[in-house]
Structures are given as structure tokens and as C-alpha cells.
mmCIF file of C-alpha atoms in Angstrom:
data_model
loop_
_atom_site.group_PDB
_atom_site.id
_atom_site.type_symbol
_atom_site.label_atom_id
_atom_site.label_comp_id
_atom_site.label_asym_id
_atom_site.label_seq_id
_atom_site.Cartn_x
_atom_site.Cartn_y
_atom_site.Cartn_z
ATOM 1 C CA MET A 1368 -14.219 -4.585 7.009
ATOM 2 C CA GLY A 1369 -16.250 -6.834 4.739
ATOM 3 C CA ARG A 1370 -17.590 -4.596 1.987
ATOM 4 C CA CYS A 1371 -17.380 -0.854 0.868
ATOM 5 C CA ILE A 1372 -18.735 1.191 -1.893
ATOM 6 C CA ILE A 1373 -16.219 2.621 -4.349
ATOM 7 C CA LYS A 1374 -16.900 5.203 -6.758
ATOM 8 C CA ALA A 1375 -15.593 4.624 -10.254
ATOM 9 C CA THR A 1376 -14.866 8.195 -11.300
ATOM 10 C CA HIS A 1377 -15.413 11.619 -9.874
ATOM 11 C CA ASP A 1378 -17.839 12.724 -12.758
ATOM 12 C CA LYS A 1379 -19.927 9.351 -13.351
ATOM 13 C CA ASP A 1380 -22.889 8.116 -11.465
ATOM 14 C CA LEU A 1381 -21.221 4.540 -11.332
ATOM 15 C CA TYR A 1382 -20.456 2.680 -8.205
ATOM 16 C CA LEU A 1383 -18.982 -0.670 -7.050
ATOM 17 C CA GLU A 1384 -19.481 -2.723 -3.965
ATOM 18 C CA TRP A 1385 -16.213 -4.236 -3.064
ATOM 19 C CA SER A 1386 -15.897 -7.017 -0.858
ATOM 20 C CA SER A 1387 -12.646 -7.417 1.186
ATOM 21 C CA VAL A 1388 -13.644 -11.100 1.987
ATOM 22 C CA VAL A 1389 -13.049 -12.139 -1.671
ATOM 23 C CA ASP A 1390 -11.214 -9.024 -2.947
ATOM 24 C CA ALA A 1391 -13.589 -8.591 -5.691
ATOM 25 C CA CYS A 1392 -16.454 -6.597 -7.094
ATOM 26 C CA THR A 1393 -19.895 -7.808 -5.804
ATOM 27 C CA MET A 1394 -22.227 -5.230 -7.282
ATOM 28 C CA VAL A 1395 -22.110 -2.516 -9.966
ATOM 29 C CA GLY A 1396 -24.749 0.231 -10.377
ATOM 30 C CA THR A 1397 -25.877 3.758 -10.046
ATOM 31 C CA ARG A 1398 -26.509 5.694 -6.917
ATOM 32 C CA ALA A 1399 -30.282 5.149 -7.199
ATOM 33 C CA GLU A 1400 -29.705 1.384 -7.712
ATOM 34 C CA PHE A 1401 -27.383 1.149 -4.578
ATOM 35 C CA LEU A 1402 -29.990 3.036 -2.642
ATOM 36 C CA ALA A 1403 -32.715 0.678 -3.888
ATOM 37 C CA SER A 1404 -30.628 -2.324 -2.841
ATOM 38 C CA GLY A 1405 -30.474 -1.108 0.660
ATOM 39 C CA HIS A 1406 -27.125 0.737 0.903
ATOM 40 C CA ARG A 1407 -26.995 3.812 3.201
ATOM 41 C CA GLU A 1408 -27.055 7.350 1.711
ATOM 42 C CA ASP A 1409 -24.173 8.314 3.940
ATOM 43 C CA ALA A 1410 -21.946 5.558 2.495
ATOM 44 C CA LEU A 1411 -22.486 6.910 -0.993
ATOM 45 C CA ASP A 1412 -21.880 10.573 0.244
ATOM 46 C CA ARG A 1413 -18.521 9.525 1.570
ATOM 47 C CA ALA A 1414 -17.856 7.549 -1.692
ATOM 48 C CA ASP A 1415 -18.582 10.745 -3.551
ATOM 49 C CA ARG A 1416 -16.178 12.613 -1.280
ATOM 50 C CA THR A 1417 -13.242 10.406 -0.771
ATOM 51 C CA GLY A 1418 -13.645 7.630 -3.599
ATOM 52 C CA THR A 1419 -14.786 5.114 -0.894
ATOM 53 C CA SER A 1420 -17.241 4.484 1.944
ATOM 54 C CA ASP A 1421 -14.331 2.750 3.832
ATOM 55 C CA ARG A 1422 -13.478 4.691 6.750
ATOM 56 C CA VAL A 1423 -10.672 2.574 8.069
ATOM 57 C CA ALA A 1424 -8.338 1.167 5.115
ATOM 58 C CA GLN A 1425 -9.532 3.762 2.559
ATOM 59 C CA LEU A 1426 -9.687 0.919 0.021
ATOM 60 C CA GLY A 1427 -10.485 2.454 -3.272
ATOM 61 C CA SER A 1428 -10.062 6.038 -2.353
ATOM 62 C CA TRP A 1429 -9.189 8.708 -4.792
ATOM 63 C CA GLY A 1430 -5.538 8.529 -3.754
ATOM 64 C CA GLU A 1431 -5.009 4.826 -4.187
ATOM 65 C CA ASP A 1432 -3.181 3.419 -7.464
ATOM 66 C CA SER A 1433 -4.658 0.110 -7.458
ATOM 67 C CA LEU A 1434 -6.889 -2.563 -5.837
ATOM 68 C CA GLY A 1435 -5.998 -6.076 -5.071
ATOM 69 C CA VAL A 1436 -8.289 -8.662 -6.848
ATOM 70 C CA GLY A 1437 -8.636 -12.162 -5.477
ATOM 71 C CA THR A 1438 -11.410 -13.716 -7.057
ATOM 72 C CA THR A 1439 -11.888 -13.914 -10.763
ATOM 73 C CA GLU A 1440 -14.170 -16.011 -13.203
ATOM 74 C CA TYR A 1441 -11.747 -16.374 -16.107
ATOM 75 C CA ARG A 1442 -8.280 -16.301 -14.305
ATOM 76 C CA GLN A 1443 -5.528 -15.588 -16.896
ATOM 77 C CA HIS A 1444 -2.596 -15.021 -14.640
ATOM 78 C CA GLU A 1445 -0.996 -16.887 -11.602
ATOM 79 C CA GLY A 1446 -0.589 -15.145 -8.482
ATOM 80 C CA PRO A 1447 -1.958 -11.937 -7.142
ATOM 81 C CA LEU A 1448 -3.678 -9.529 -9.478
ATOM 82 C CA ILE A 1449 -4.365 -5.849 -9.311
ATOM 83 C CA LEU A 1450 -6.920 -3.384 -10.950
ATOM 84 C CA ARG A 1451 -5.490 0.131 -11.622
ATOM 85 C CA ARG A 1452 -7.658 2.771 -10.103
ATOM 86 C CA ALA A 1453 -7.570 4.417 -13.527
ATOM 87 C CA ASP A 1454 -9.096 1.306 -14.978
ATOM 88 C CA LEU A 1455 -11.950 1.137 -12.395
ATOM 89 C CA ALA A 1456 -14.560 2.819 -14.541
ATOM 90 C CA ALA A 1457 -13.902 0.635 -17.522
ATOM 91 C CA PHE A 1458 -13.860 -2.499 -15.247
ATOM 92 C CA ALA A 1459 -17.265 -1.443 -13.717
ATOM 93 C CA ARG A 1460 -18.746 -0.751 -17.092
ATOM 94 C CA CYS A 1461 -17.822 -4.359 -18.395
ATOM 95 C CA LEU A 1462 -19.204 -5.914 -15.274
ATOM 96 C CA ALA A 1463 -22.426 -3.889 -15.567
ATOM 97 C CA VAL A 1464 -23.123 -5.398 -19.067
ATOM 98 C CA GLY A 1465 -22.157 -9.016 -17.961
ATOM 99 C CA ASP A 1466 -18.660 -8.999 -19.696
ATOM 100 C CA SER A 1467 -16.663 -10.417 -16.993
ATOM 101 C CA ARG A 1468 -13.987 -11.651 -19.467
ATOM 102 C CA GLN A 1469 -13.378 -8.233 -20.729
ATOM 103 C CA ALA A 1470 -13.373 -6.808 -17.246
ATOM 104 C CA GLU A 1471 -10.553 -9.330 -16.288
ATOM 105 C CA ASN A 1472 -8.679 -8.173 -19.255
ATOM 106 C CA LEU A 1473 -8.017 -5.107 -17.285
ATOM 107 C CA LEU A 1474 -6.388 -6.946 -14.450
ATOM 108 C CA ILE A 1475 -2.546 -7.146 -14.261
ATOM 109 C CA PRO A 1476 -0.116 -9.359 -12.325
ATOM 110 C CA ASP A 1477 0.903 -7.390 -9.073
ATOM 111 C CA PRO A 1478 4.356 -6.304 -9.584
ATOM 112 C CA GLU A 1479 4.957 -6.178 -5.895
ATOM 113 C CA PRO A 1480 2.850 -8.985 -4.541
ATOM 114 C CA TRP A 1481 3.805 -8.943 -1.059
ATOM 115 C CA SER A 1482 4.267 -5.421 -0.289
ATOM 116 C CA GLU A 1483 1.747 -2.634 0.586
ATOM 117 C CA GLN A 1484 -0.742 -1.797 -2.128
ATOM 118 C CA GLY A 1485 -1.283 1.790 -3.030
#
């Protein structure tokens, strides 16, 4: 897949670009910022409808409970980490203001590290 756009919440103009290569957020911004950086409008429209632009795995869709996170700057836990979908907007807001440490405080150890996410 490579990367997809995930909408943080239904009611906010806040999006994340998520890389499945590093299992991490690579960009945070508004719809206008994503369009200005070359992202396609149809991908943003799909993220508005389904929570994600990902057509295949549906990574970050409204029905997902969590996202696996592989790359962190300030790793506080050993092993696989997850970000609850409910914490995605707070995570994005922290990253948007450059507070990676606070964003990573929202990550938790994966309770089922070798099972299906969701």
C-alpha cells in the first residue's frame, strides 16, 4: 500500500498521512494543506466518507479500533505499539504542533501483538 490518508475525526478538518512502510504518521494537516502538497482530492473525499483513503486494507477506517505504530522518536515501551482510533485526533494535534513526546504518550503496548488488528 505505501501510504494513505486518514481523517482524524468525522467533524474536524484534520488529516494524517500514514505510511504502512514505517507504520507511522508522516504528515498532519488540513484538507487545504494536503491538496497543496499534491494529495489527490478523491483520496481526501474517500477519507471523509470512510475514515481512510486506503481501498484495500481499510487502514484507519471509521470501524477500526486501533492502528499499529512501528516508528517512534521517544520509544517508551518495548514491543509493538498501537494508537487507539479514539486518540487519533489528539495524536494528530500533538504532532501538528511538534510535540512528538506528548503524541507518543498516547501510544500503548499492543495487548495482542501477533493477532489481527481491529
